[in-house]
Coordinates of C-alpha atoms in Angstrom, one line a residue:
Chain A
M1 CA -1.4 -71.1 -30.1
E2 CA 1.0 -73.9 -29.1
N3 CA 1.7 -74.4 -32.8
K4 CA 2.6 -70.8 -33.4
T5 CA 5.1 -70.7 -30.6
F6 CA 6.6 -73.9 -31.8
N7 CA 7.0 -72.4 -35.2
H8 CA 8.6 -69.3 -33.8
I9 CA 11.1 -71.2 -31.8
C10 CA 11.8 -73.5 -34.7
R11 CA 12.4 -70.6 -37.0
A12 CA 14.6 -68.7 -34.6
G13 CA 16.5 -71.9 -33.8
I14 CA 17.1 -72.7 -37.4
F15 CA 18.2 -69.2 -38.1
L16 CA 20.7 -69.3 -35.3
I17 CA 22.0 -72.6 -36.4
L18 CA 22.5 -71.4 -40.0
L19 CA 24.2 -68.3 -38.7
C20 CA 26.6 -70.4 -36.7
L21 CA 27.3 -72.9 -39.4
Q22 CA 27.6 -70.4 -42.3
L23 CA 29.3 -67.4 -40.8
A24 CA 32.5 -68.1 -39.0
L25 CA 32.4 -64.6 -37.4
P26 CA 29.6 -64.8 -34.8
C27 CA 31.0 -68.1 -33.4
R28 CA 34.6 -66.9 -33.7
S29 CA 34.1 -63.7 -31.9
A30 CA 32.7 -65.6 -29.0
E31 CA 35.7 -67.7 -29.0
A32 CA 38.7 -65.8 -30.2
K33 CA 40.2 -62.8 -28.6
V34 CA 40.2 -59.7 -30.8
Y35 CA 43.4 -57.7 -30.1
I36 CA 42.4 -54.7 -32.1
D37 CA 38.9 -53.5 -32.9
I38 CA 39.6 -52.2 -36.4
T39 CA 36.3 -50.3 -36.4
S40 CA 37.6 -48.0 -33.6
P41 CA 41.2 -48.8 -32.8
Q42 CA 42.1 -47.3 -29.4
K43 CA 45.8 -47.8 -29.7
Q44 CA 48.4 -49.5 -31.8
L45 CA 49.1 -53.1 -30.8
P46 CA 52.8 -53.5 -29.7
I47 CA 54.1 -56.5 -31.7
A48 CA 57.5 -58.0 -31.9
I49 CA 58.4 -59.6 -35.2
Q50 CA 61.5 -61.7 -34.7
E51 CA 63.4 -62.4 -37.9
L52 CA 62.6 -65.9 -39.0
T53 CA 65.7 -68.2 -38.9
G54 CA 67.1 -70.0 -41.9
P55 CA 67.3 -69.1 -45.6
Y56 CA 65.0 -66.3 -46.8
G57 CA 64.1 -65.6 -43.2
K58 CA 65.1 -62.0 -43.4
E59 CA 63.3 -61.3 -46.7
I60 CA 60.1 -62.9 -45.4
S61 CA 60.2 -61.1 -42.0
E62 CA 60.8 -57.7 -43.7
I63 CA 57.7 -58.2 -45.9
I64 CA 55.5 -59.2 -42.9
K65 CA 56.7 -56.1 -41.0
K66 CA 56.0 -53.8 -43.9
D67 CA 52.5 -55.3 -44.5
L68 CA 51.5 -54.9 -40.8
D69 CA 53.1 -51.5 -40.4
F70 CA 51.2 -50.0 -43.3
T71 CA 47.8 -50.8 -41.7
G72 CA 48.7 -48.3 -38.9
L73 CA 47.2 -50.8 -36.4
F74 CA 50.5 -52.1 -35.1
F75 CA 53.4 -50.7 -33.2
L76 CA 56.4 -52.6 -34.4
L77 CA 59.0 -53.0 -31.6
D78 CA 62.6 -52.3 -32.4
E79 CA 64.5 -55.4 -33.0
K80 CA 67.6 -54.1 -31.3
A81 CA 65.8 -54.2 -28.0
F82 CA 64.9 -57.9 -28.2
I83 CA 66.4 -59.9 -25.4
E84 CA 65.5 -63.3 -26.8
K85 CA 67.6 -64.7 -29.7
P86 CA 65.6 -66.0 -32.7
E87 CA 66.9 -69.5 -32.0
Q88 CA 65.8 -69.4 -28.3
A89 CA 62.5 -70.8 -27.1
F90 CA 59.7 -68.3 -26.4
S91 CA 59.7 -67.0 -22.9
R92 CA 57.0 -64.5 -21.9
E93 CA 59.3 -62.7 -19.5
N94 CA 61.7 -61.7 -22.3
W95 CA 58.8 -59.9 -24.0
S96 CA 56.6 -58.5 -21.3
V97 CA 59.4 -56.3 -20.1
L98 CA 59.6 -54.8 -23.6
G99 CA 55.9 -54.1 -23.6
A100 CA 55.2 -56.6 -26.5
E101 CA 51.7 -58.0 -26.5
V102 CA 52.2 -60.3 -29.4
V103 CA 55.4 -62.0 -30.7
L104 CA 56.1 -63.7 -34.0
K105 CA 58.8 -66.3 -34.1
G106 CA 59.6 -68.9 -36.7
S107 CA 62.0 -70.6 -39.1
V108 CA 62.5 -71.3 -42.7
R109 CA 64.1 -74.4 -44.3
V110 CA 64.4 -75.4 -48.0
D111 CA 63.6 -78.9 -49.0
K112 CA 62.8 -78.6 -52.7
K113 CA 60.2 -76.2 -51.7
V114 CA 60.5 -73.4 -49.1
I115 CA 58.9 -74.3 -45.8
A116 CA 58.2 -71.6 -43.3
S117 CA 56.9 -72.4 -39.8
I118 CA 55.5 -69.6 -37.7
Y119 CA 54.4 -69.2 -34.1
L120 CA 52.4 -66.2 -33.0
Y121 CA 52.5 -65.8 -29.2
D122 CA 50.2 -64.0 -26.9
V123 CA 52.6 -62.6 -24.3
F124 CA 50.0 -62.1 -21.6
E125 CA 48.7 -65.7 -21.9
G126 CA 52.2 -67.1 -22.5
R127 CA 51.1 -69.4 -25.3
A128 CA 51.0 -69.6 -29.1
V129 CA 47.7 -68.5 -30.6
L130 CA 48.7 -69.3 -34.2
K131 CA 50.9 -72.1 -35.3
K132 CA 51.2 -72.7 -39.0
R133 CA 53.5 -74.1 -41.7
Y134 CA 53.6 -72.7 -45.2
K135 CA 55.1 -74.4 -48.3
A136 CA 55.9 -72.7 -51.5
E137 CA 58.2 -72.8 -54.6
K138 CA 61.2 -70.6 -54.3
T139 CA 59.7 -68.2 -56.7
M140 CA 56.7 -67.7 -54.4
I141 CA 58.6 -66.4 -51.3
V142 CA 56.9 -63.0 -51.6
P143 CA 53.3 -64.3 -51.7
L144 CA 54.3 -66.8 -48.9
A145 CA 55.3 -63.8 -46.7
H146 CA 52.1 -61.9 -47.6
S147 CA 50.1 -65.0 -46.6
I148 CA 51.8 -65.1 -43.2
A149 CA 51.0 -61.4 -42.7
N150 CA 47.4 -62.1 -43.7
D151 CA 47.1 -64.8 -41.1
I152 CA 48.6 -62.7 -38.4
Y153 CA 46.2 -59.8 -39.3
K154 CA 43.2 -62.2 -39.2
E155 CA 44.3 -63.6 -35.8
I156 CA 44.7 -60.1 -34.3
T157 CA 41.8 -58.2 -35.8
G158 CA 39.3 -61.0 -36.8
H159 CA 39.3 -59.6 -40.4
K160 CA 40.8 -60.7 -43.7
G161 CA 44.0 -59.0 -44.7
V162 CA 44.6 -57.6 -48.2
F163 CA 48.3 -58.5 -48.4
R164 CA 47.7 -61.0 -51.2
T165 CA 45.6 -58.6 -53.3
K166 CA 46.8 -57.0 -56.6
I167 CA 46.6 -53.7 -58.3
A168 CA 46.1 -53.4 -62.1
F169 CA 47.2 -50.3 -63.8
V170 CA 48.5 -48.7 -67.0
V171 CA 52.1 -47.8 -67.9
E172 CA 53.0 -45.4 -70.7
S173 CA 56.3 -46.1 -72.5
K174 CA 57.4 -44.6 -75.8
G175 CA 53.9 -43.4 -76.6
V176 CA 52.3 -46.8 -76.1
H177 CA 50.1 -47.8 -73.2
E178 CA 50.5 -51.2 -71.6
L179 CA 48.5 -53.1 -68.9
Y180 CA 50.4 -54.1 -65.8
L181 CA 49.7 -56.0 -62.6
M182 CA 51.5 -55.7 -59.3
D183 CA 51.2 -56.7 -55.6
W184 CA 49.3 -54.3 -53.4
D185 CA 52.7 -52.9 -52.1
G186 CA 54.1 -52.4 -55.6
G187 CA 56.1 -55.6 -55.6
R188 CA 56.4 -58.1 -58.5
M189 CA 55.3 -55.6 -61.2
K190 CA 54.4 -57.5 -64.4
N191 CA 53.6 -56.5 -67.9
L192 CA 50.5 -58.3 -69.1
G193 CA 51.4 -57.9 -72.8
I194 CA 48.3 -55.9 -73.6
R195 CA 49.1 -52.8 -75.6
A196 CA 47.3 -49.9 -77.3
R197 CA 47.8 -46.3 -78.3
T198 CA 45.6 -45.4 -75.4
L199 CA 44.4 -47.6 -72.5
L200 CA 42.2 -46.6 -69.7
T201 CA 41.7 -47.7 -66.1
P202 CA 41.0 -51.4 -66.0
H203 CA 38.0 -52.7 -64.0
W204 CA 38.1 -56.1 -62.1
S205 CA 35.4 -58.8 -62.3
E206 CA 34.0 -59.7 -58.9
D207 CA 36.0 -63.0 -58.8
G208 CA 39.3 -61.3 -59.7
T209 CA 39.8 -63.4 -62.8
K210 CA 39.0 -60.8 -65.5
L211 CA 39.8 -57.2 -66.3
L212 CA 37.6 -55.0 -68.4
Y213 CA 39.2 -51.9 -70.1
S214 CA 38.9 -49.5 -72.9
A215 CA 41.6 -49.3 -75.6
E216 CA 41.9 -47.1 -78.7
R217 CA 43.4 -49.1 -81.5
Q218 CA 43.4 -48.1 -85.2
K219 CA 41.4 -45.0 -84.2
R220 CA 38.6 -47.0 -82.7
W221 CA 37.6 -47.2 -79.1
G222 CA 36.8 -50.7 -78.0
I223 CA 36.0 -52.3 -74.7
Y224 CA 38.0 -55.4 -74.1
L225 CA 37.9 -58.3 -71.6
L226 CA 41.1 -60.0 -70.5
D227 CA 40.5 -63.4 -69.0
F228 CA 43.4 -64.5 -66.8
L229 CA 42.2 -68.1 -66.7
K230 CA 41.8 -68.4 -70.5
K231 CA 44.7 -66.1 -71.0
R232 CA 42.8 -64.4 -73.7
E233 CA 41.7 -60.9 -74.7
M234 CA 38.3 -60.5 -76.2
L235 CA 36.7 -57.4 -77.8
I236 CA 33.4 -57.0 -76.1
F237 CA 32.0 -53.8 -77.4
S238 CA 33.0 -51.3 -80.1
S239 CA 31.2 -48.5 -82.0
K240 CA 32.1 -45.1 -83.4
G241 CA 32.8 -42.5 -80.8
T242 CA 34.5 -42.9 -77.5
N243 CA 33.6 -46.0 -75.5
I244 CA 34.8 -46.1 -71.9
A245 CA 34.4 -49.1 -69.6
G246 CA 32.9 -48.6 -66.2
D247 CA 32.4 -51.1 -63.4
F248 CA 31.0 -54.6 -63.6
F249 CA 27.6 -55.2 -61.9
P250 CA 27.6 -58.0 -59.2
G251 CA 27.5 -61.4 -61.0
G252 CA 29.7 -60.2 -63.8
N253 CA 27.2 -60.5 -66.7
E254 CA 26.7 -56.8 -67.0
F255 CA 28.9 -53.7 -66.9
A256 CA 28.3 -50.0 -67.0
L257 CA 30.0 -47.9 -69.7
S258 CA 29.9 -44.5 -71.3
S259 CA 29.7 -44.2 -75.1
S260 CA 29.3 -41.3 -77.5
K261 CA 27.9 -43.6 -80.2
A262 CA 24.7 -41.6 -80.3
G263 CA 26.5 -38.2 -80.5
T264 CA 27.6 -37.2 -77.1
A265 CA 28.8 -39.3 -74.2
D266 CA 26.0 -41.0 -72.3
I267 CA 25.8 -43.8 -69.7
Y268 CA 24.8 -47.3 -70.8
V269 CA 24.6 -50.8 -69.4
Y270 CA 25.9 -53.7 -71.5
N271 CA 24.9 -57.3 -71.0
I272 CA 27.7 -59.5 -72.2
P273 CA 25.9 -62.9 -72.7
K274 CA 23.0 -61.2 -74.4
S275 CA 25.1 -58.6 -76.3
R276 CA 22.5 -56.1 -75.3
L277 CA 23.1 -52.4 -74.8
T278 CA 20.7 -50.3 -72.6
R279 CA 20.9 -46.6 -72.6
L280 CA 20.4 -44.9 -69.2
T281 CA 21.0 -41.2 -69.9
S282 CA 20.5 -38.9 -72.9
E283 CA 21.9 -35.5 -72.4
R284 CA 23.5 -33.0 -74.8
G285 CA 26.5 -32.7 -72.5
I286 CA 29.0 -35.2 -71.1
E287 CA 27.9 -38.2 -69.0
V288 CA 30.9 -40.4 -68.2
S289 CA 32.7 -42.6 -65.6
P290 CA 29.9 -44.8 -64.3
A291 CA 30.8 -46.5 -61.0
V292 CA 28.5 -49.3 -59.8
S293 CA 27.7 -49.6 -56.1
P294 CA 28.7 -52.9 -54.5
D295 CA 25.1 -54.0 -54.2
G296 CA 24.6 -53.2 -57.9
L297 CA 21.6 -50.9 -57.2
T298 CA 23.1 -47.5 -57.7
I299 CA 25.4 -45.9 -60.3
A300 CA 27.5 -42.9 -59.5
F301 CA 28.7 -41.0 -62.6
V302 CA 30.0 -37.7 -63.8
S303 CA 27.8 -35.2 -65.7
D304 CA 28.2 -31.6 -66.8
R305 CA 24.5 -31.0 -67.1
G306 CA 24.8 -28.4 -64.4
G307 CA 27.5 -26.5 -66.3
S308 CA 30.5 -28.1 -64.8
P309 CA 31.5 -31.8 -64.2
Q310 CA 29.9 -33.0 -61.0
I311 CA 29.2 -36.4 -59.4
Y312 CA 25.6 -37.7 -59.6
T313 CA 23.9 -40.9 -58.6
M314 CA 21.0 -42.8 -60.2
D315 CA 19.5 -46.2 -59.9
K316 CA 20.3 -49.1 -62.2
I317 CA 17.6 -48.2 -64.8
G318 CA 18.6 -44.6 -64.9
Y319 CA 15.9 -43.1 -62.6
N320 CA 16.2 -41.0 -59.5
K321 CA 19.2 -38.9 -60.6
A322 CA 20.6 -36.8 -57.8
R323 CA 23.7 -34.5 -57.7
I324 CA 25.9 -35.3 -54.7
T325 CA 28.9 -32.9 -55.1
F326 CA 28.4 -29.1 -54.8
N327 CA 31.9 -27.9 -53.8
G328 CA 34.2 -26.8 -56.6
S329 CA 33.7 -26.8 -60.3
Y330 CA 35.4 -30.0 -61.4
N331 CA 34.5 -33.3 -59.6
T332 CA 35.2 -36.5 -61.6
S333 CA 36.3 -40.2 -61.3
P334 CA 33.9 -41.6 -58.7
T335 CA 34.4 -45.0 -57.1
W336 CA 32.6 -46.8 -54.3
S337 CA 34.0 -48.2 -51.1
P338 CA 33.4 -52.0 -50.8
K339 CA 30.7 -51.5 -48.1
G340 CA 29.0 -48.8 -50.3
D341 CA 29.0 -46.3 -47.5
V342 CA 31.5 -43.9 -49.2
I343 CA 32.3 -42.6 -52.7
A344 CA 35.8 -41.5 -53.4
F345 CA 36.5 -39.1 -56.3
S346 CA 38.9 -36.6 -57.8
G347 CA 37.9 -33.0 -57.2
R348 CA 39.6 -29.8 -58.2
Y349 CA 40.7 -27.6 -55.2
K350 CA 42.8 -24.5 -55.6
G351 CA 43.7 -25.4 -59.2
R352 CA 44.7 -29.0 -58.6
N353 CA 43.0 -32.4 -58.5
Q354 CA 42.7 -34.0 -55.0
I355 CA 41.1 -37.2 -53.7
F356 CA 38.0 -36.6 -51.7
I357 CA 35.5 -38.9 -50.0
V358 CA 31.8 -38.2 -49.7
K359 CA 28.8 -40.2 -48.5
P360 CA 26.3 -41.3 -51.3
D361 CA 23.8 -38.7 -50.0
G362 CA 26.4 -35.9 -50.5
S363 CA 27.3 -35.4 -46.8
G364 CA 30.6 -35.9 -45.1
L365 CA 32.8 -34.4 -47.8
T366 CA 36.5 -34.8 -46.8
M367 CA 39.7 -34.0 -48.7
L368 CA 42.4 -36.7 -48.4
T369 CA 45.3 -35.4 -50.4
E370 CA 47.1 -32.1 -50.7
E371 CA 50.2 -32.4 -52.8
G372 CA 50.3 -32.3 -56.6
N373 CA 47.4 -33.6 -58.7
N374 CA 45.7 -36.8 -57.5
E375 CA 43.2 -38.9 -59.4
D376 CA 41.8 -42.4 -60.2
P377 CA 41.0 -43.5 -56.6
S378 CA 40.2 -47.2 -55.9
F379 CA 39.5 -48.9 -52.6
S380 CA 41.1 -52.0 -51.3
P381 CA 38.6 -54.9 -50.8
D382 CA 38.5 -54.3 -47.1
G383 CA 37.9 -50.6 -47.6
R384 CA 40.8 -49.6 -45.4
F385 CA 43.1 -48.3 -48.1
I386 CA 42.9 -46.3 -51.3
V387 CA 45.2 -46.5 -54.4
F388 CA 45.4 -43.5 -56.7
T389 CA 47.5 -41.7 -59.3
S390 CA 49.6 -38.7 -58.3
D391 CA 52.1 -36.4 -60.1
R392 CA 53.4 -34.9 -56.8
D393 CA 56.9 -36.2 -57.5
G394 CA 56.9 -35.1 -61.2
E395 CA 55.7 -37.8 -63.5
K396 CA 52.5 -39.7 -62.8
G397 CA 52.9 -42.7 -60.5
I398 CA 50.8 -45.0 -58.3
Y399 CA 50.4 -44.3 -54.6
I400 CA 48.5 -45.9 -51.8
M401 CA 47.2 -44.5 -48.5
R402 CA 44.9 -45.4 -45.6
A403 CA 41.3 -44.6 -46.3
N404 CA 41.6 -41.6 -43.9
G405 CA 44.5 -40.1 -46.0
E406 CA 47.3 -41.3 -43.7
A407 CA 50.6 -42.8 -44.9
Q408 CA 50.5 -41.7 -48.5
T409 CA 53.2 -43.8 -50.2
R410 CA 54.5 -44.1 -53.7
I411 CA 54.5 -47.8 -54.8
T412 CA 55.7 -47.6 -58.5
P413 CA 59.3 -46.8 -59.1
R414 CA 60.4 -43.4 -60.4
G415 CA 61.1 -43.2 -64.1
I416 CA 57.9 -45.1 -65.0
K417 CA 54.8 -43.2 -66.0
A418 CA 52.0 -45.1 -64.4
F419 CA 48.3 -44.3 -63.9
G420 CA 44.7 -45.7 -63.8
P421 CA 45.1 -48.1 -60.8
R422 CA 42.4 -50.5 -59.7
W423 CA 42.6 -52.6 -56.5
S424 CA 41.7 -56.3 -57.0
P425 CA 38.6 -57.6 -55.2
K426 CA 40.5 -60.5 -53.6
Chain B
M1 CA 8.1 -81.0 -25.2
R2 CA 9.0 -77.4 -25.7
K3 CA 11.9 -77.6 -23.3
I4 CA 13.3 -80.6 -25.1
L5 CA 13.1 -78.7 -28.3
I6 CA 14.9 -75.7 -26.9
L7 CA 17.6 -77.9 -25.5
L8 CA 18.0 -79.6 -28.8
I9 CA 18.3 -76.2 -30.6
V10 CA 20.8 -74.9 -28.0
G11 CA 22.8 -78.1 -28.4
L12 CA 22.8 -77.7 -32.2
I13 CA 24.0 -74.1 -31.9
A14 CA 26.8 -75.1 -29.5
F15 CA 27.8 -77.9 -31.9
G16 CA 27.7 -75.5 -34.8
C17 CA 30.0 -73.2 -33.0
A18 CA 32.3 -75.9 -31.8
Q19 CA 32.9 -76.9 -35.4
K20 CA 34.0 -73.5 -36.2
K21 CA 36.4 -73.2 -33.3
I22 CA 39.9 -72.5 -34.5
V23 CA 42.3 -75.2 -33.3
K24 CA 45.0 -73.4 -31.6
S25 CA 45.2 -74.6 -28.0
G26 CA 48.7 -74.8 -26.7
V27 CA 49.8 -78.5 -26.8
G28 CA 53.3 -77.7 -25.6
V29 CA 54.5 -76.9 -29.1
E30 CA 56.6 -73.9 -28.0
G31 CA 60.1 -72.8 -28.7
E32 CA 63.0 -74.1 -30.6
E33 CA 62.3 -77.8 -30.4
A34 CA 58.8 -77.4 -31.5
I35 CA 59.8 -75.4 -34.6
K36 CA 62.0 -78.2 -35.7
T37 CA 59.4 -80.9 -35.3
S38 CA 57.1 -79.4 -37.9
E39 CA 54.8 -82.5 -37.9
Q40 CA 53.1 -81.2 -34.8
I41 CA 52.0 -78.0 -36.5
E42 CA 48.4 -78.0 -37.5
G43 CA 46.9 -76.2 -40.3
E44 CA 49.5 -76.7 -43.0
E45 CA 48.6 -74.9 -46.1
A46 CA 50.4 -74.7 -49.4
V47 CA 50.5 -71.2 -50.7
K48 CA 48.2 -71.3 -53.7
E49 CA 49.5 -70.2 -57.0
I50 CA 46.6 -68.5 -58.5
Q51 CA 47.3 -65.9 -61.2
E52 CA 51.0 -66.1 -60.5
A53 CA 53.7 -66.6 -63.1
E54 CA 51.1 -67.9 -65.6
I55 CA 50.3 -64.6 -67.0
A56 CA 53.5 -64.1 -68.9
G57 CA 53.6 -61.3 -71.4
Q58 CA 54.1 -63.6 -74.4
D59 CA 51.1 -65.8 -73.6
I60 CA 48.6 -63.1 -74.3
A61 CA 47.9 -62.2 -77.9
K62 CA 49.5 -58.9 -78.5
V63 CA 47.6 -56.4 -80.6
E64 CA 50.1 -54.4 -82.4
T65 CA 49.0 -51.0 -83.5
E66 CA 50.5 -49.0 -86.2
E67 CA 49.3 -45.7 -87.7
L68 CA 48.9 -46.0 -91.4
P69 CA 49.6 -42.9 -93.4
E70 CA 46.3 -42.1 -95.2
G71 CA 44.8 -39.5 -97.4
Y72 CA 46.0 -37.0 -99.9
K73 CA 49.5 -36.5 -101.0
E74 CA 51.2 -33.4 -99.7
G75 CA 50.5 -30.4 -101.8
E76 CA 47.1 -31.5 -102.9
I77 CA 45.3 -30.3 -99.8
P78 CA 45.3 -27.0 -98.1
S79 CA 46.3 -27.1 -94.4
F80 CA 43.7 -26.4 -91.8
D81 CA 45.0 -24.9 -88.6
D82 CA 44.0 -26.4 -85.2
I83 CA 41.2 -24.6 -83.4
Y84 CA 41.3 -23.9 -79.7
F85 CA 39.0 -24.1 -76.7
D86 CA 38.7 -22.6 -73.3
F87 CA 39.4 -24.7 -70.2
D88 CA 36.8 -27.3 -69.6
R89 CA 34.6 -25.9 -72.4
Y90 CA 33.6 -27.2 -75.8
E91 CA 31.8 -24.2 -77.3
I92 CA 33.2 -23.1 -80.7
K93 CA 35.0 -19.7 -80.2
E94 CA 34.7 -16.8 -82.6
S95 CA 38.4 -17.1 -83.4
A96 CA 37.9 -20.6 -84.7
K97 CA 35.1 -19.8 -87.2
P98 CA 37.3 -18.6 -90.1
T99 CA 39.2 -21.9 -90.1
L100 CA 35.9 -23.9 -89.9
K101 CA 34.3 -21.9 -92.8
K102 CA 37.4 -22.6 -94.9
L103 CA 37.2 -26.2 -94.0
S104 CA 33.5 -26.6 -94.6
S105 CA 33.6 -25.0 -98.1
W106 CA 36.6 -27.1 -99.1
L107 CA 34.9 -30.3 -97.9
I108 CA 31.7 -29.4 -99.8
D109 CA 33.7 -28.6 -103.0
T110 CA 36.0 -31.6 -103.0
G111 CA 33.8 -34.3 -101.4
A112 CA 36.8 -35.1 -99.2
K113 CA 36.4 -36.6 -95.7
V114 CA 37.8 -35.3 -92.5
L115 CA 38.8 -36.8 -89.1
I116 CA 38.4 -34.4 -86.3
E117 CA 40.6 -35.1 -83.3
G118 CA 39.6 -33.7 -80.0
H119 CA 42.3 -32.9 -77.5
C120 CA 42.6 -31.5 -73.9
D121 CA 45.2 -30.0 -71.6
E122 CA 46.6 -32.2 -68.9
R123 CA 44.8 -30.5 -66.0
G124 CA 41.6 -32.6 -66.1
T125 CA 41.3 -36.2 -65.1
N126 CA 41.9 -38.9 -67.8
E127 CA 38.4 -40.2 -68.4
Y128 CA 36.7 -36.9 -68.3
N129 CA 39.3 -35.5 -70.6
L130 CA 38.5 -38.2 -73.1
A131 CA 34.8 -37.4 -72.9
L132 CA 35.7 -33.7 -73.2
G133 CA 37.9 -34.2 -76.2
D134 CA 35.1 -36.3 -77.7
R135 CA 32.6 -33.5 -77.0
R136 CA 34.9 -30.9 -78.6
A137 CA 35.2 -33.0 -81.8
V138 CA 31.4 -33.4 -81.8
A139 CA 30.9 -29.7 -81.3
V140 CA 33.1 -29.1 -84.4
K141 CA 31.2 -31.8 -86.3
E142 CA 27.9 -30.1 -85.4
Y143 CA 29.2 -26.7 -86.7
L144 CA 30.4 -28.2 -90.0
T145 CA 27.2 -30.1 -90.6
A146 CA 25.2 -26.9 -89.9
S147 CA 27.3 -25.3 -92.6
G148 CA 26.2 -27.9 -95.1
V149 CA 28.8 -30.7 -94.8
A150 CA 27.3 -34.2 -95.0
P151 CA 27.7 -35.9 -91.6
S152 CA 29.0 -39.0 -93.4
K153 CA 32.1 -37.1 -94.4
I154 CA 33.1 -36.4 -90.8
E155 CA 34.6 -38.8 -88.3
T156 CA 35.5 -37.8 -84.8
L157 CA 38.1 -39.2 -82.4
S158 CA 39.1 -38.1 -78.9
Y159 CA 42.6 -38.4 -77.6
G160 CA 41.8 -36.7 -74.3
E161 CA 45.1 -35.4 -72.7
E162 CA 47.2 -38.2 -74.3
R163 CA 48.6 -36.4 -77.3
P164 CA 49.8 -32.9 -76.2
V165 CA 51.6 -30.7 -78.7
C166 CA 53.2 -28.8 -75.9
T167 CA 54.4 -30.5 -72.6
E168 CA 55.1 -27.7 -70.2
S169 CA 52.8 -27.1 -67.3
N170 CA 51.7 -23.5 -67.9
E171 CA 48.7 -21.8 -69.5
A172 CA 50.7 -20.9 -72.7
C173 CA 51.2 -24.6 -73.3
W174 CA 47.8 -25.8 -72.0
S175 CA 46.0 -23.4 -74.4
K176 CA 47.8 -25.0 -77.3
N177 CA 46.7 -28.4 -76.2
R178 CA 43.0 -27.7 -75.8
R179 CA 42.4 -28.1 -79.5
A180 CA 40.6 -29.8 -82.4
H181 CA 43.0 -31.1 -85.0
F182 CA 42.0 -31.9 -88.6
V183 CA 43.1 -34.9 -90.6
I184 CA 41.9 -35.1 -94.2
T185 CA 41.3 -38.8 -94.9
K186 CA 40.1 -39.2 -98.5

């Protein structure tokens, strides 16, 4: 009896200790003030971003403002109303009259590298809650600014910001497709030097160091892996027919794909180290676009077995198939939210393709877009934003929005035909 | 004994938490002066340079693709018209059958090979259109093999919506793009 109780306490104790040591969150939430509960924000937090003094100060401040503003969680106070000069010391009275709850001040100097120092003040408490210095090469000013925004976001919400994440996508130019990478806000667009007659949506590895994509070269559809660390492209899988890469499974050894090697398009799983292909479906129709759930247990895919393309789910070995979309006659391009609680897809409504979200059990269908044709949805790693392709302004371009459909914004410039975006996992 | 153990555990928990505490207590580092004396700032962190600037276009082996002209010289082969499909369908329409009959007898007579390209209009989504173009090409292949053409003489390739013959956004144009196109290879 005594022994049993002892064991219980011991187990509970050890569990709590592990929880405390390994997860920053439970301890932190007990300590740190959370200014905005992002799971159910009651109001926008009034924040004053004072332009950082010194070289690049304006550029850095503008990026921070843009990052925080897009989240919809902040109310950015108008700079014109500020009483305090950027050079002056923080004084809570100068800000409380403006209704600011949080104030950012700071400075930048250049000493071979760019050094930015920032102070984030809690106006009510009258003290700095975040003090940090950042160093970067001059060419890295933009990521430096995004890092500051990430730290502010973390301090205020307790959650990790996505302002240093990337979006991979495809650009068509003169009949050739090329793979591109850009910041989450469309900044620093870069051609990766990967070309093909046709390239499809790239898929990120879990650690963000690799991209998996399909390319048609010399009339053959291959699935390729681009390794950023090795700076190398490898052909992973090729056969006759159309081979289209889907998502990686957790761990990165396996990925889902569709292939018509056996006649018509079916869903397969490919194991890279074992070079082993496993077939999951065998229908006479079309089975395509496998999307792997974050836990790796479920695959959402498109099938026309019911007469029109619809979203289905099945488990990793191809059992328990269930149809989850019933509205409309053309539902394609499924993708999972990072928590696995929602699937976004492109559905045809009144003759045009729109982005919808639905729960994996088929409930909670919501249309998020209205203008033009919208496809290729992909969630940000925190699940708060969705990137997608739209032709609402003429030619196809990349857009981002909040996961509830707010703030739909084009992030690739006009004059560039861009599509197939995928948000990086980190 | 039990009490001591509980105290010990609570102590450990508190310690664990304390370790995770974010150091940010105000030590008078406020305002202008403090900004200048950056030594007092805790938590300095260089912005890491992962995946930046290193992925230059030139560094990655480029795969250049070029379409080689293949097959018969002009004049030696009859031309086979494109055949068309309904929106989001891959069934062979009656109107396509004369062309397919002509093609199948020519393939059987000459022993030539054909590449069937499957195409779609722009209205579908990219990946599904590739699968649909593939399915259209396969539907044609199935029709030809049922007419006696050896499967080994037929290759299929899908271009999805990527190679339209008509670029306006209207049904007249879309109906021309929903097609199978024939390339005689050898």
